[in-house]
Coordinates of C-alpha atoms in Angstrom, one line a residue:
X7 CA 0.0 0.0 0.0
X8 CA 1.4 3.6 -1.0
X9 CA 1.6 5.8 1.9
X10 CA 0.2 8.8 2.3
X11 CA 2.3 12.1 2.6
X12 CA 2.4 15.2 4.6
X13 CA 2.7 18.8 2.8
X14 CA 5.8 19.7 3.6
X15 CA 8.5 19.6 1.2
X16 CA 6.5 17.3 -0.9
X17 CA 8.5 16.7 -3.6
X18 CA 11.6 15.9 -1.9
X19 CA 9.5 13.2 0.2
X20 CA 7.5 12.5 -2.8
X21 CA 11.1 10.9 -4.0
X22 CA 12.7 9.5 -0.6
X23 CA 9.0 7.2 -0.9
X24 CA 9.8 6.3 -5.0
X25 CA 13.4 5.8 -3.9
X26 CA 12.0 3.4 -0.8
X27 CA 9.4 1.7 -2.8
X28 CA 12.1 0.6 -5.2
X29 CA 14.9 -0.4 -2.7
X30 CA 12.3 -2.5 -0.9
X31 CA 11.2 -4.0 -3.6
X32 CA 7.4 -2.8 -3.8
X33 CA 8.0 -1.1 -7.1
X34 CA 9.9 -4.1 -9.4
X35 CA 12.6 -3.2 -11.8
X36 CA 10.4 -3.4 -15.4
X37 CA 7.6 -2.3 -13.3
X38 CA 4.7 0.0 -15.5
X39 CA 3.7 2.8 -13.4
X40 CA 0.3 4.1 -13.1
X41 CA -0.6 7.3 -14.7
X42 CA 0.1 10.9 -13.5
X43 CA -3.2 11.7 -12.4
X44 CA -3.7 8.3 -10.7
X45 CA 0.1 8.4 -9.4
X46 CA -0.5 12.2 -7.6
X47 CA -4.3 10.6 -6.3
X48 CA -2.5 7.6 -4.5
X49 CA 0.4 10.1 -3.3
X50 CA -2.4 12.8 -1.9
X51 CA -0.4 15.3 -4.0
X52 CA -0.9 17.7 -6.9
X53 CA 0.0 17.1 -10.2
X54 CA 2.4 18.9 -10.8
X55 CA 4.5 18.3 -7.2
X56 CA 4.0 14.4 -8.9
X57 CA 5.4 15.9 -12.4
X58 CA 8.3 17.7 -10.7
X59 CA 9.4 14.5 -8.8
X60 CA 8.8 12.1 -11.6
X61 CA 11.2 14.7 -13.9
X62 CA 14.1 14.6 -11.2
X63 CA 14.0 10.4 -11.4
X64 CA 14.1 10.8 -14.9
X65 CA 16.6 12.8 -15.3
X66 CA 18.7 9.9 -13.0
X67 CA 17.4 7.3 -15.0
X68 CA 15.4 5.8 -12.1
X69 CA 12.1 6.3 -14.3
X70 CA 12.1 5.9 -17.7
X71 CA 9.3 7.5 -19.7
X72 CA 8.6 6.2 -23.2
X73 CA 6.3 8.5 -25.4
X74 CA 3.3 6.9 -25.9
X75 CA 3.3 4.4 -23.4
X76 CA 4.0 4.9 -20.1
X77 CA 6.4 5.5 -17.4
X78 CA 8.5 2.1 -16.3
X79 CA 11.2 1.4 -13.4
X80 CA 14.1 1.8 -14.8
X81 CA 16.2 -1.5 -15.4
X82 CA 19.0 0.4 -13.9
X83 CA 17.1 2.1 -11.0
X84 CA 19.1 0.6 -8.0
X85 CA 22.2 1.7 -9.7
X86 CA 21.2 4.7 -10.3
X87 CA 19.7 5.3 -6.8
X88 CA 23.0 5.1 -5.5
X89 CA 24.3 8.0 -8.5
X90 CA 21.8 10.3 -7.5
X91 CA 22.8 9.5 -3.3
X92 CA 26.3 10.2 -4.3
X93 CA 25.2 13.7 -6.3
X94 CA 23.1 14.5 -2.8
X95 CA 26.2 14.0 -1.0
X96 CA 28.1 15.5 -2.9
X97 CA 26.0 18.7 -2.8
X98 CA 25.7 19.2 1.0
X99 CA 29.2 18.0 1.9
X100 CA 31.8 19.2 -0.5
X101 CA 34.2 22.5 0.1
X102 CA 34.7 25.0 -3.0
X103 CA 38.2 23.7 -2.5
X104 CA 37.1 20.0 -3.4
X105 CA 34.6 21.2 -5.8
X106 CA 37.4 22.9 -8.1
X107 CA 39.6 20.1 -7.7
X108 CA 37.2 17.2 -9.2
X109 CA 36.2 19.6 -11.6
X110 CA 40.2 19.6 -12.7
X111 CA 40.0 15.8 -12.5
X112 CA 37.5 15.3 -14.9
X113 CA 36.9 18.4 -17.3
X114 CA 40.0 18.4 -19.0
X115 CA 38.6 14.6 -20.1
X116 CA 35.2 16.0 -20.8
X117 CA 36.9 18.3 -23.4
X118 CA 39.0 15.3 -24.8
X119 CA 35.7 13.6 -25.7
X120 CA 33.5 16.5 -26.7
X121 CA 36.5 17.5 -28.8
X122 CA 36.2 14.0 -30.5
X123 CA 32.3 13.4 -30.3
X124 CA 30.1 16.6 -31.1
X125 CA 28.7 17.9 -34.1
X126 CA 30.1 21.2 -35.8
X127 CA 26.3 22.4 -34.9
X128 CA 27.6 22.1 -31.2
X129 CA 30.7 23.9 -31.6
X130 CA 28.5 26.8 -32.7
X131 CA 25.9 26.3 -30.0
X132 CA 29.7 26.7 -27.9
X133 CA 30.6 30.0 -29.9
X134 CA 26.9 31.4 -29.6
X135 CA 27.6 31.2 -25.7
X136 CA 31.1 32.3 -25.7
X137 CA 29.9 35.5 -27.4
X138 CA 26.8 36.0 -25.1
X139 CA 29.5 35.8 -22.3
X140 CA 31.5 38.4 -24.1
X141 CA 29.1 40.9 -23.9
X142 CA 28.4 40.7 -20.4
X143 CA 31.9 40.9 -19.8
X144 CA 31.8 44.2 -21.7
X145 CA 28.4 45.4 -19.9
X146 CA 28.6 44.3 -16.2
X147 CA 31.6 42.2 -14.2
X148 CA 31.4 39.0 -15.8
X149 CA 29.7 37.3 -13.2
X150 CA 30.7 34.1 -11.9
X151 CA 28.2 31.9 -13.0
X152 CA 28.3 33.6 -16.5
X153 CA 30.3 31.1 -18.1
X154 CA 28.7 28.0 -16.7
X155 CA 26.3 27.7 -19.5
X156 CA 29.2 26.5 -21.3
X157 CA 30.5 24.0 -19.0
X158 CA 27.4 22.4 -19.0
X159 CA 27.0 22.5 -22.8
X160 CA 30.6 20.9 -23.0
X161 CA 29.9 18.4 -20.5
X162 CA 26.8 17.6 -22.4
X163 CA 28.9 17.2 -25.8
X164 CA 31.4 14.5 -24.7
X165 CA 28.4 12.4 -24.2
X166 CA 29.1 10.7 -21.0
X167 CA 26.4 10.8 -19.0
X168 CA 27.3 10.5 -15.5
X169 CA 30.3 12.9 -16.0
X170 CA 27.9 15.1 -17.4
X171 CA 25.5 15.0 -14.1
X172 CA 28.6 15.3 -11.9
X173 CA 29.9 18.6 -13.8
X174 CA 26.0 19.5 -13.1
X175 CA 25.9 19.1 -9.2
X176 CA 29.3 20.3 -9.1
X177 CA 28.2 23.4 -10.7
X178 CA 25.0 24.1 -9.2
X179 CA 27.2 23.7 -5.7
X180 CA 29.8 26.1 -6.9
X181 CA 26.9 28.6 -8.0
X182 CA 25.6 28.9 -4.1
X183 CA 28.7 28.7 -2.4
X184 CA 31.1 31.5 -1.6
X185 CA 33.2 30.7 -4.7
X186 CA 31.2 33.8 -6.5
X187 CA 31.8 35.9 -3.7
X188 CA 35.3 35.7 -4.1
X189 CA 35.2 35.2 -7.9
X190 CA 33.2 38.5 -8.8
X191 CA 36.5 40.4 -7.3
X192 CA 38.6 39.2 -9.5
X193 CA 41.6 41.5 -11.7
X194 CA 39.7 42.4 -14.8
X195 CA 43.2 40.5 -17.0
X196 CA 41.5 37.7 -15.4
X197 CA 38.8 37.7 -16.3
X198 CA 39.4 38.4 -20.3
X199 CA 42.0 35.7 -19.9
X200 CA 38.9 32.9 -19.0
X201 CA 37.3 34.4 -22.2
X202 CA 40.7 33.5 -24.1
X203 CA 40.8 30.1 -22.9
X204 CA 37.4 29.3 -24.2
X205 CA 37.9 31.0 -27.2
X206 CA 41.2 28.7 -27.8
X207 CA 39.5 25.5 -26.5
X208 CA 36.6 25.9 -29.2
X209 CA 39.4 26.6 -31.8
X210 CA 41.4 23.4 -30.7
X211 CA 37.7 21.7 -31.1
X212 CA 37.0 22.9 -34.4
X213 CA 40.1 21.4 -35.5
X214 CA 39.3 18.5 -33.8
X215 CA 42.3 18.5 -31.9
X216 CA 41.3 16.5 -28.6
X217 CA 44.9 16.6 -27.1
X218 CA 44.8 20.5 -27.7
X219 CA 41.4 20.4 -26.3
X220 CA 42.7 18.8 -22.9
X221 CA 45.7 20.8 -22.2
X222 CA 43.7 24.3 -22.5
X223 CA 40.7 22.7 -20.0
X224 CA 43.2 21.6 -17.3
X225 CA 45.4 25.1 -17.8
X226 CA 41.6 27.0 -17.7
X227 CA 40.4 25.2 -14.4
X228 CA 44.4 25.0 -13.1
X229 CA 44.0 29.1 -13.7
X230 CA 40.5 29.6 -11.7
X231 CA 42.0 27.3 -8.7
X232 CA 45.1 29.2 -8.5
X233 CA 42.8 33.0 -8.4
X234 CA 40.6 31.3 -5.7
X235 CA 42.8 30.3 -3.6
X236 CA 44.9 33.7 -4.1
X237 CA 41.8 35.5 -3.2
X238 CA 41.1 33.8 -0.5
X239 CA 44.4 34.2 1.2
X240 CA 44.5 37.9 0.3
X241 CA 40.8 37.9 2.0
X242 CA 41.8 35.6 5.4
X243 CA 45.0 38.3 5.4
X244 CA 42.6 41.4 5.6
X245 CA 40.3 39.5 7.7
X246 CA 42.9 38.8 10.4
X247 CA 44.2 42.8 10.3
X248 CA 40.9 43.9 10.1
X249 CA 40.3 42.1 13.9
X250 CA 43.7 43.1 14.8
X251 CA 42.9 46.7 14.4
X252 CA 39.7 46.1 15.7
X253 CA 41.4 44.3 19.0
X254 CA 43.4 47.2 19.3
X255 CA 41.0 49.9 19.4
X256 CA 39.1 48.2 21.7
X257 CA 42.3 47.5 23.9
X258 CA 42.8 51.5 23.5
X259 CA 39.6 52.6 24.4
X260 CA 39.6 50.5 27.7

């Protein structure tokens, strides 16, 4: 029997239940789910709190919806239970530090493949990004989540899926941490440099040079670890004279 659900963060329950119902065995691998109205009426939800959760299993590949005929278990649910545990971990446990470092681990790879495996139409979906990026650059501070559209994209392109969902959750993270904070700050040479880097990578693709491709990716996240970490020392330096000052007034005025 389905159990009933409070209203409170529904979706997220909504999924810890799917999740359970799978990993118990309730809901069978091959298993043809009931329809969306029927689903949300067993769950005591609305529709689209049923369509939200249903999307995020999809996009794990716990659910698999085929057009035209339903919505099934995936045949690699379990496995993928334990991806999308990983990504949750991932999320609410990982430093900007660590973030940045598994990013260096696997985009320069990412870039390798894309290089190898996507379609000239995708190099210009790349270019028609890079420019949008430009012009921000040119009309407000080049933000720091301004050139994650193409990371994605790139991700995306080398057509590894579970890469590609890591560089996601790694980038979402990295979007509501403090790495922006610190990132926004940044010398204005560094900032047209990033722009260089992915002008050159998309140059190195269109020749379909993957080795080319590689080098520039680990030498453009290499770069963007090496300015966070200088900011943040230069920050933890006037942080610590700030509250020296600050000691000392207060030692003064006693």
């Amino acid at each position: 029997m389905i159990p009933k659900i409070k209203k409170l963060n529904l979706s997220n329950q909504l999924i810890t239940i799917i999740i359970e119902l799978i990993e118990t065995g309730q809901w069978e691998v091959g298993l043809k789910l009931p329809n969306e109205i029927e689903l949300a009426s067993s769950f005591n939800v609305s529709r689209n709190i049923m369509r939200e959760s249903m999307k995020v299993l999809e996009k794990f590949g716990i659910l698999s919806s085929k057009t035209g005929i339903g919505t099934y278990v995936s045949e690699n649910a379990l496995a993928n239970i334990h991806n999308m545990q990983f990504f949750e971990q991932l999320k609410s446990n990982s430093t900007v530090e660590d973030l940045l470092e598994t990013r260096l681990i696997l985009e320069p790879e990412l870039a390798y493949y894309a290089t190898l495996r996507s379609t000239d139409e995708e190099i210009e979906e790349l270019i028609s990004i890079l420019e949008s990026d430009a012009k921000k650059h040119e009309v407000t501070a080049f933000f720091h989540d301004d050139d994650f559209d193409f990371h994605f994209k790139l991700a995306k392109f080398s057509r590894n899926l579970l890469c590609e969902n890591i560089i996601h959750s790694i980038l979402d993270q990295l979007k509501s941490s403090d790495y922006g904070k610190i990132n926004m700050y940044v010398e204005q040479k560094v900032k047209e440099e990033s722009i260089n880097e992915h002008e050159y990578l998309i140059d190195a693709m269109r020749k379909r040079d993957p080795l080319l491709a590689r080098e520039i990716m680990h030498k453009h996240i290499f770069s963007r670890i090496s300015v966070i970490n200088s900011s943040y020392n230069t920050n933890m330096i006037l942080s610590k004279n700030i509250e020296k000052n600050r000691l000392k007034k207060a030692k003064t005025n006693k």
